mmCIF file of C-alpha atoms in Angstrom:
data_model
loop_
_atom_site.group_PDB
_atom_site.id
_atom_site.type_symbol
_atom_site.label_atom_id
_atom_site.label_comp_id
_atom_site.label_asym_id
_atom_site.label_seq_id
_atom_site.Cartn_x
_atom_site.Cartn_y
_atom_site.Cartn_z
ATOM 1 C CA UNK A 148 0.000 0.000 0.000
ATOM 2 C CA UNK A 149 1.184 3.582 0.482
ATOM 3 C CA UNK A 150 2.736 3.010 3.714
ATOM 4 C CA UNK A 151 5.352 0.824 1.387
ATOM 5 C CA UNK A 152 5.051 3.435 -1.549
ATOM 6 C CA UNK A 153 6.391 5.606 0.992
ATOM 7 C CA UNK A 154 9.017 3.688 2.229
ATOM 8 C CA UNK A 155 10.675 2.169 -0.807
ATOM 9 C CA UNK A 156 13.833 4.062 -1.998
ATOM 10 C CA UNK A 157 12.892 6.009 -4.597
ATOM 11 C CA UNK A 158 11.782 9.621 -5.294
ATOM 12 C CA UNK A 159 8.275 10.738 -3.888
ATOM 13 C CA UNK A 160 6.758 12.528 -6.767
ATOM 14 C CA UNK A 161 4.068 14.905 -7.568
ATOM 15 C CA UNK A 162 0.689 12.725 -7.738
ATOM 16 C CA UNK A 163 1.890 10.378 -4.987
ATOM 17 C CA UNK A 164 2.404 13.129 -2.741
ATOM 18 C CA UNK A 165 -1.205 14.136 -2.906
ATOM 19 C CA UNK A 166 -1.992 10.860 -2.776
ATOM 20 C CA UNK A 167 0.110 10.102 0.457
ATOM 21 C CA UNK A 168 -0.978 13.417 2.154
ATOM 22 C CA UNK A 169 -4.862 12.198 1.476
ATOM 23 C CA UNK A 170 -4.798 9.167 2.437
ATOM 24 C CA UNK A 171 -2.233 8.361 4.802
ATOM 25 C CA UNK A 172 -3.204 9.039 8.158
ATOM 26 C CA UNK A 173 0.849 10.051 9.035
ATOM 27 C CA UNK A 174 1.939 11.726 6.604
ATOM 28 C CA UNK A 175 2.310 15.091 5.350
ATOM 29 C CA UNK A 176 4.429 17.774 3.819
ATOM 30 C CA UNK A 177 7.055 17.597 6.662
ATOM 31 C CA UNK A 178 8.003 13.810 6.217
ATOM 32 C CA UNK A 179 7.288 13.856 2.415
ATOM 33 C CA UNK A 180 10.067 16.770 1.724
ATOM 34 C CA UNK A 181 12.422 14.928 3.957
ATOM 35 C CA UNK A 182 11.896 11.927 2.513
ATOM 36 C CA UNK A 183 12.331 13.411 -1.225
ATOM 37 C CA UNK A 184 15.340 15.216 0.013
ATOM 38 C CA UNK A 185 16.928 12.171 1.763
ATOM 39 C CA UNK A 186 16.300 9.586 -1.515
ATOM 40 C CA UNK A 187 17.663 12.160 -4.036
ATOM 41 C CA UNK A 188 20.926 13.363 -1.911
ATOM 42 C CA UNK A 189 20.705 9.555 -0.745
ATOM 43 C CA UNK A 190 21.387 10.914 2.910
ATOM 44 C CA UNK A 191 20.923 8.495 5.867
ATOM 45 C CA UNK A 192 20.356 9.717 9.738
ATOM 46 C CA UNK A 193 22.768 8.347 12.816
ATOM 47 C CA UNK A 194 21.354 10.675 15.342
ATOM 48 C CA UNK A 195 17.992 12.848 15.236
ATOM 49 C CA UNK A 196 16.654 15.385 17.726
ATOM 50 C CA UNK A 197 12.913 16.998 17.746
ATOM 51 C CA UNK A 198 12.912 19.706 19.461
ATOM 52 C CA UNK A 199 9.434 20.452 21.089
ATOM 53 C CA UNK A 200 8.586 16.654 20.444
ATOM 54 C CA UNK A 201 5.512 16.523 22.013
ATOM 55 C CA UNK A 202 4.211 13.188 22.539
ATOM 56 C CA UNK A 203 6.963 12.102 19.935
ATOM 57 C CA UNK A 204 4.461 11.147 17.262
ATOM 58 C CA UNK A 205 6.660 12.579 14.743
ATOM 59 C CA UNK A 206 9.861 10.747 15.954
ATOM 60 C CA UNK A 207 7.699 7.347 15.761
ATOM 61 C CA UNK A 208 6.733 8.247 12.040
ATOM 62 C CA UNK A 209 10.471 8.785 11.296
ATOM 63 C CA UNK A 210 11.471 5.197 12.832
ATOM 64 C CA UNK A 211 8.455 3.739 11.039
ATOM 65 C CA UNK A 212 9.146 5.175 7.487
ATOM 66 C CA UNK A 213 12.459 6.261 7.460
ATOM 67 C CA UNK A 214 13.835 2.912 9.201
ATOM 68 C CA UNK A 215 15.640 4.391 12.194
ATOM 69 C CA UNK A 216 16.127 2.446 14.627
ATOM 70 C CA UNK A 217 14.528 4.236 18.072
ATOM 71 C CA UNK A 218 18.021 4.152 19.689
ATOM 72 C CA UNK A 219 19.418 7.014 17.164
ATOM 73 C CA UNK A 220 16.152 9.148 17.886
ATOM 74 C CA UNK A 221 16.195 11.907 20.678
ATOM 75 C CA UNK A 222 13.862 14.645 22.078
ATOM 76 C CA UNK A 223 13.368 17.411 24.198
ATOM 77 C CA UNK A 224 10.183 19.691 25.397
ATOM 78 C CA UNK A 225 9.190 21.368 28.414
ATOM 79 C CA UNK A 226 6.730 19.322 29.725
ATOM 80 C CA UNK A 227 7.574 17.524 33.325
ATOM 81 C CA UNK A 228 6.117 14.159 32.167
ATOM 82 C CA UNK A 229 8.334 14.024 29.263
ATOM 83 C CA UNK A 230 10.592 11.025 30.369
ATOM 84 C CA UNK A 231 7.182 8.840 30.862
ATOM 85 C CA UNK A 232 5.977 9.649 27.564
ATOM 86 C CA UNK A 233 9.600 8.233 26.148
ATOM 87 C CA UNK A 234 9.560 5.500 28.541
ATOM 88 C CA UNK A 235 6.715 3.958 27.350
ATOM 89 C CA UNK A 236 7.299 4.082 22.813
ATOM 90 C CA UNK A 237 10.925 3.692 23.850
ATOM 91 C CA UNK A 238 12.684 6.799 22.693
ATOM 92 C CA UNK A 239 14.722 9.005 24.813
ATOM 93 C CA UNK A 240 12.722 12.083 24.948
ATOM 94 C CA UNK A 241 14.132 14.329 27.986
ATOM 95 C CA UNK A 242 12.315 17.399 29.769
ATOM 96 C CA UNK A 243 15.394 20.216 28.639
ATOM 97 C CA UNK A 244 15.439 23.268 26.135
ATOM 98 C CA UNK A 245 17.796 23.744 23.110
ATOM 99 C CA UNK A 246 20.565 25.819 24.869
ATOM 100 C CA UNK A 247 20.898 23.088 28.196
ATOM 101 C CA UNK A 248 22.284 20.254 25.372
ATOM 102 C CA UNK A 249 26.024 20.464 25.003
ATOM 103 C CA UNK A 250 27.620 22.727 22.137
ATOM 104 C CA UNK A 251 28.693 20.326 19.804
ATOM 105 C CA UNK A 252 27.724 18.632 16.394
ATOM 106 C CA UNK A 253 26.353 15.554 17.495
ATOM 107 C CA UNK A 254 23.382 15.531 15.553
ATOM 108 C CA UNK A 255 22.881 15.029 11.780
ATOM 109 C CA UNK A 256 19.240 16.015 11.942
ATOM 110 C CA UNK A 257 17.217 18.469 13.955
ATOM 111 C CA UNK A 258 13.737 18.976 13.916
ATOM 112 C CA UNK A 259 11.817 22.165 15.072
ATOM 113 C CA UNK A 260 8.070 21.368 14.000
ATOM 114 C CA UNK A 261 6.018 23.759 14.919
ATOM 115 C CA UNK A 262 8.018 25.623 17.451
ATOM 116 C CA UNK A 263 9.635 28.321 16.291
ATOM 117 C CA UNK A 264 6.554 30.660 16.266
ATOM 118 C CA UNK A 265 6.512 30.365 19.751
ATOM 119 C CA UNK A 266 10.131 31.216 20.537
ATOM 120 C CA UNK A 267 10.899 34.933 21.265
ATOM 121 C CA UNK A 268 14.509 35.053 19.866
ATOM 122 C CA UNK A 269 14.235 33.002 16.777
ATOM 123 C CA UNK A 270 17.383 34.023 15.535
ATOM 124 C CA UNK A 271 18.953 33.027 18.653
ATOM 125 C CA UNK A 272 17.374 29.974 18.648
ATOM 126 C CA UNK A 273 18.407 28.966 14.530
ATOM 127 C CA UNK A 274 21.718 29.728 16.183
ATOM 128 C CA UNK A 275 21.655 27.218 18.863
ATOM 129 C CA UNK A 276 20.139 24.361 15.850
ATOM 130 C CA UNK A 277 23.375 25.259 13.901
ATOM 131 C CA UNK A 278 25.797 24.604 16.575
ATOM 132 C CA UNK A 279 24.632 21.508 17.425
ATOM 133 C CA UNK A 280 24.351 20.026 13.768
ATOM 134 C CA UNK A 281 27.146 17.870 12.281
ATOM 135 C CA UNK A 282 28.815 19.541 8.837
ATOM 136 C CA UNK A 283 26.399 19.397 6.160
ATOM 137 C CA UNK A 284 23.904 18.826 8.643
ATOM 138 C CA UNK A 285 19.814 18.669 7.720
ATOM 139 C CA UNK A 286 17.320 21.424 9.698
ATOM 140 C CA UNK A 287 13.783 20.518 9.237
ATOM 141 C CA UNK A 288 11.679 23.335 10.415
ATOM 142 C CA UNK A 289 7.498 23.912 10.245
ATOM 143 C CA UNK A 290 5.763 26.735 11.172
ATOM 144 C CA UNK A 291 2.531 28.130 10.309
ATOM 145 C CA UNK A 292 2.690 30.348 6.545
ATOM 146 C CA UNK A 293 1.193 34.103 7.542
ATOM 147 C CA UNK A 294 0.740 33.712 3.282
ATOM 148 C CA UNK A 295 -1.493 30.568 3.112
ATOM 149 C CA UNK A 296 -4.783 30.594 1.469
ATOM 150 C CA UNK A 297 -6.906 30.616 4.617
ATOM 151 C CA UNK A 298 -4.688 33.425 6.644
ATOM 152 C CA UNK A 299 -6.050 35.033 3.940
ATOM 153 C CA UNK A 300 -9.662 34.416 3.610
ATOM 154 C CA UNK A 301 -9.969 34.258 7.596
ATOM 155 C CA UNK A 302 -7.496 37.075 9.059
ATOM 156 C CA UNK A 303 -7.719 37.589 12.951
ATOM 157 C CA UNK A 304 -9.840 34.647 12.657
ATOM 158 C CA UNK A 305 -7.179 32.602 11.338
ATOM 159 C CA UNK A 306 -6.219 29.244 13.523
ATOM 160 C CA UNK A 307 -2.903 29.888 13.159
ATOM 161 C CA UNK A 308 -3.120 33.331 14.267
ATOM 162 C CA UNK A 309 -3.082 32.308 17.857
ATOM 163 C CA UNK A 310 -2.351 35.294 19.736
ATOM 164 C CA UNK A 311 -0.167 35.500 22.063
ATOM 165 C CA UNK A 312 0.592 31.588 22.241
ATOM 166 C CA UNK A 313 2.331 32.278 18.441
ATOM 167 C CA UNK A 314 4.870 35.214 18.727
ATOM 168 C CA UNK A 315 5.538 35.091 14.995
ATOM 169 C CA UNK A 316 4.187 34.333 11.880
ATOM 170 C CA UNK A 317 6.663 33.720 9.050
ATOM 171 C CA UNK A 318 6.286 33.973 5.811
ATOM 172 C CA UNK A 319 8.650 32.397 3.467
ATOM 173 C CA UNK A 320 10.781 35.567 2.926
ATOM 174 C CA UNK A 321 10.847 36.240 6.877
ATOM 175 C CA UNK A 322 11.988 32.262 7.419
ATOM 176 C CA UNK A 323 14.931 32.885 4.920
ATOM 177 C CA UNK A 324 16.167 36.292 6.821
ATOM 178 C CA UNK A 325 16.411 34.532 9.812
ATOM 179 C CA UNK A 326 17.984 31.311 8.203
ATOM 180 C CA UNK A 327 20.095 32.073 5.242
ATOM 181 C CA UNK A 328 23.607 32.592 7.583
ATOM 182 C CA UNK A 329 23.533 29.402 8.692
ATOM 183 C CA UNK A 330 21.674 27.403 6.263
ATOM 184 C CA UNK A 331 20.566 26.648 2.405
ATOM 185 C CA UNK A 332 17.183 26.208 1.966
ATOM 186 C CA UNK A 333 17.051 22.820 -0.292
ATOM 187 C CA UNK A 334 13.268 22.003 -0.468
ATOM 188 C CA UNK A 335 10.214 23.491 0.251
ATOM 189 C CA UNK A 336 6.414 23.244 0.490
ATOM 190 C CA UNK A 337 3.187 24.675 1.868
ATOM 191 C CA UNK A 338 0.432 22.040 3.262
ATOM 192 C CA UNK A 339 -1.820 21.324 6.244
ATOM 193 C CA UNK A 340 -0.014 19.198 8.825
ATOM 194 C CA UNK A 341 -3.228 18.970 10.739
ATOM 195 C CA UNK A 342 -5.908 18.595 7.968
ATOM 196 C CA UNK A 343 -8.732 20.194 10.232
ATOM 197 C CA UNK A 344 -8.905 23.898 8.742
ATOM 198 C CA UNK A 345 -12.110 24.042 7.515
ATOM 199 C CA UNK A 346 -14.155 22.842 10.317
ATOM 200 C CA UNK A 347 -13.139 25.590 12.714
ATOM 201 C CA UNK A 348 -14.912 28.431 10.607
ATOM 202 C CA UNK A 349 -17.799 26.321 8.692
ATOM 203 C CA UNK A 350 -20.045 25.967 11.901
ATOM 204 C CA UNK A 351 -22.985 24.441 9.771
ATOM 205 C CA UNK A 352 -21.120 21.861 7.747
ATOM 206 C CA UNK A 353 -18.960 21.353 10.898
ATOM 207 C CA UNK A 354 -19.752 17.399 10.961
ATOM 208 C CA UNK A 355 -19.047 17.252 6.894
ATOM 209 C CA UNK A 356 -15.796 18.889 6.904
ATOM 210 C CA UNK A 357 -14.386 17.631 10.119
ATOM 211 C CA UNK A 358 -14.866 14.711 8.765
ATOM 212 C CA UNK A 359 -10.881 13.105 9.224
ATOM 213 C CA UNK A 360 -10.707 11.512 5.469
ATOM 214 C CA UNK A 361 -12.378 14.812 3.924
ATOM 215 C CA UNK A 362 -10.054 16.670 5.944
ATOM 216 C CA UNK A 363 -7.039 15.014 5.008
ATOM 217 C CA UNK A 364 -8.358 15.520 1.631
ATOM 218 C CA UNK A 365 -8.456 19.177 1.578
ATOM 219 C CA UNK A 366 -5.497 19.614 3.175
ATOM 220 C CA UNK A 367 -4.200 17.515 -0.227
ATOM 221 C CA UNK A 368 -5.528 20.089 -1.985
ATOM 222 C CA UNK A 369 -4.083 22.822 -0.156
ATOM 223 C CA UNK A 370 -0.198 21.026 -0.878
ATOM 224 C CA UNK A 371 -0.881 20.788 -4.148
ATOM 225 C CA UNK A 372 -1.056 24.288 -4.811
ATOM 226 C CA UNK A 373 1.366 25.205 -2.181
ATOM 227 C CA UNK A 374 -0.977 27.363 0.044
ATOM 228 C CA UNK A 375 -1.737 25.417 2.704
ATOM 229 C CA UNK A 376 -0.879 26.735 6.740
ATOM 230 C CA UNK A 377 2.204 25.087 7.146
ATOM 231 C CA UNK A 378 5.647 25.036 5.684
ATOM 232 C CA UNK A 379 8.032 22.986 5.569
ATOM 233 C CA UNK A 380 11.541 24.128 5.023
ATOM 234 C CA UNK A 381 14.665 21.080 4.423
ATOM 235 C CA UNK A 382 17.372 23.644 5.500
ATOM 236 C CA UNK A 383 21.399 22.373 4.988
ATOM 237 C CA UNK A 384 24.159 23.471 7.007
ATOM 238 C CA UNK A 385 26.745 25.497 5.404
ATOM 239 C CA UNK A 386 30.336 24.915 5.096
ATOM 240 C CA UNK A 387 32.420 27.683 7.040
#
């Protein structure tokens, strides 16, 4: 099935990323640029960190369809109960932020999903991602697109919007001021991670549209014409 589609070693293009993204209750634009980026460059991780990992869904994804093995994932957030939540999928996942991990490349991929807009010094913070990557290290970063099709049709009323839990809202340009020091932006692409958009302004067809396979269908839509409310950016570290 797709799951396999997915996994095989070979490039994820066009029509089976919509297809992926619709029907695949995983996966989205975030694990389908890496994974284009990683089979082209044919790039293999030894040691990942998610930064803000949450209930480490997304580390679980990336040693279900990328193949790597638990032991070479790591990640940190700020919630107390952090270690139980690692404890029990079996991934190290440790209650720290970015600046208490040692200052040196041990990492060959770190994630910031969905964090960044939260973060007061975000250049600070890019800074602290850089130092810790190995040479020609991989960034994967997400945050919400202050461009996407329904910032624009919604405004204030926006999901993403958030105030004050989301600091920022990047656009494209404003992610590559911040990044473009430290890093080469290598692929790119505008979806909906959480495929649940519509439902929060359409009161009346609220039961249609939050449907979860209709959802993940419009948020297909949405990556396919690269408006969706998040981006993904597959940043490289630069030589120095």
């Amino acid at each position: 099935g797709l799951d396999r589609l997915f996994q095989s070693r070979h490039q994820t293009h066009f029509f089976n990323r919509i297809l992926q993204t619709a029907f695949n209750k995983d996966l989205d634009n975030r694990l389908l640029d890496l994974k284009g980026y990683t089979v082209k460059n044919n790039i293999t991780f030894n040691r990942v960190l998610d930064v803000g990992c949450g209930n480490g869904s997304f580390l679980r994804n990336l040693s279900k369809y990328f193949q790597i093995p638990k032991s070479n994932l790591e990640g940190i957030d700020i919630f107390p109960d952090i270690e139980k939540l690692g404890n029990a999928i079996g991934i190290t996942m440790r209650n720290l932020e970015l600046q208490d991990l040692p200052k040196k490349p041990v990492y060959d991929l770190i994630i910031l999903s969905h964090v960044l807009e939260h973060m007061r010094e975000p250049k600070k913070i890019v800074q602290e991602v850089e130092a810790r990557l190995t040479p020609r290290g991989i960034f994967l970063l997400s945050v919400p697109n202050s461009q996407s099709l329904p910032a624009h049709l919604f405004g204030k009323k926006w999901r993403c919007h958030s105030v004050p839990r989301h600091l920022y809202v990047y656009s494209k340009t404003g992610i590559d001021y911040i990044t473009r020091a430290s890093f080469n932006l290598e692929r790119y692409s505008s979806g909906d991670y959480a495929s649940n958009i519509y439902r929060l302004y359409f009161t009346k067809g609220k039961k249609i549209l939050g449907n979860y396979k209709i959802g993940k269908s419009l948020g297909a839509v949405l990556l396919a014409a690269n408006v969706g409310d998040s981006q993904s950016f597959v940043l490289l570290k630069k030589e120095k």
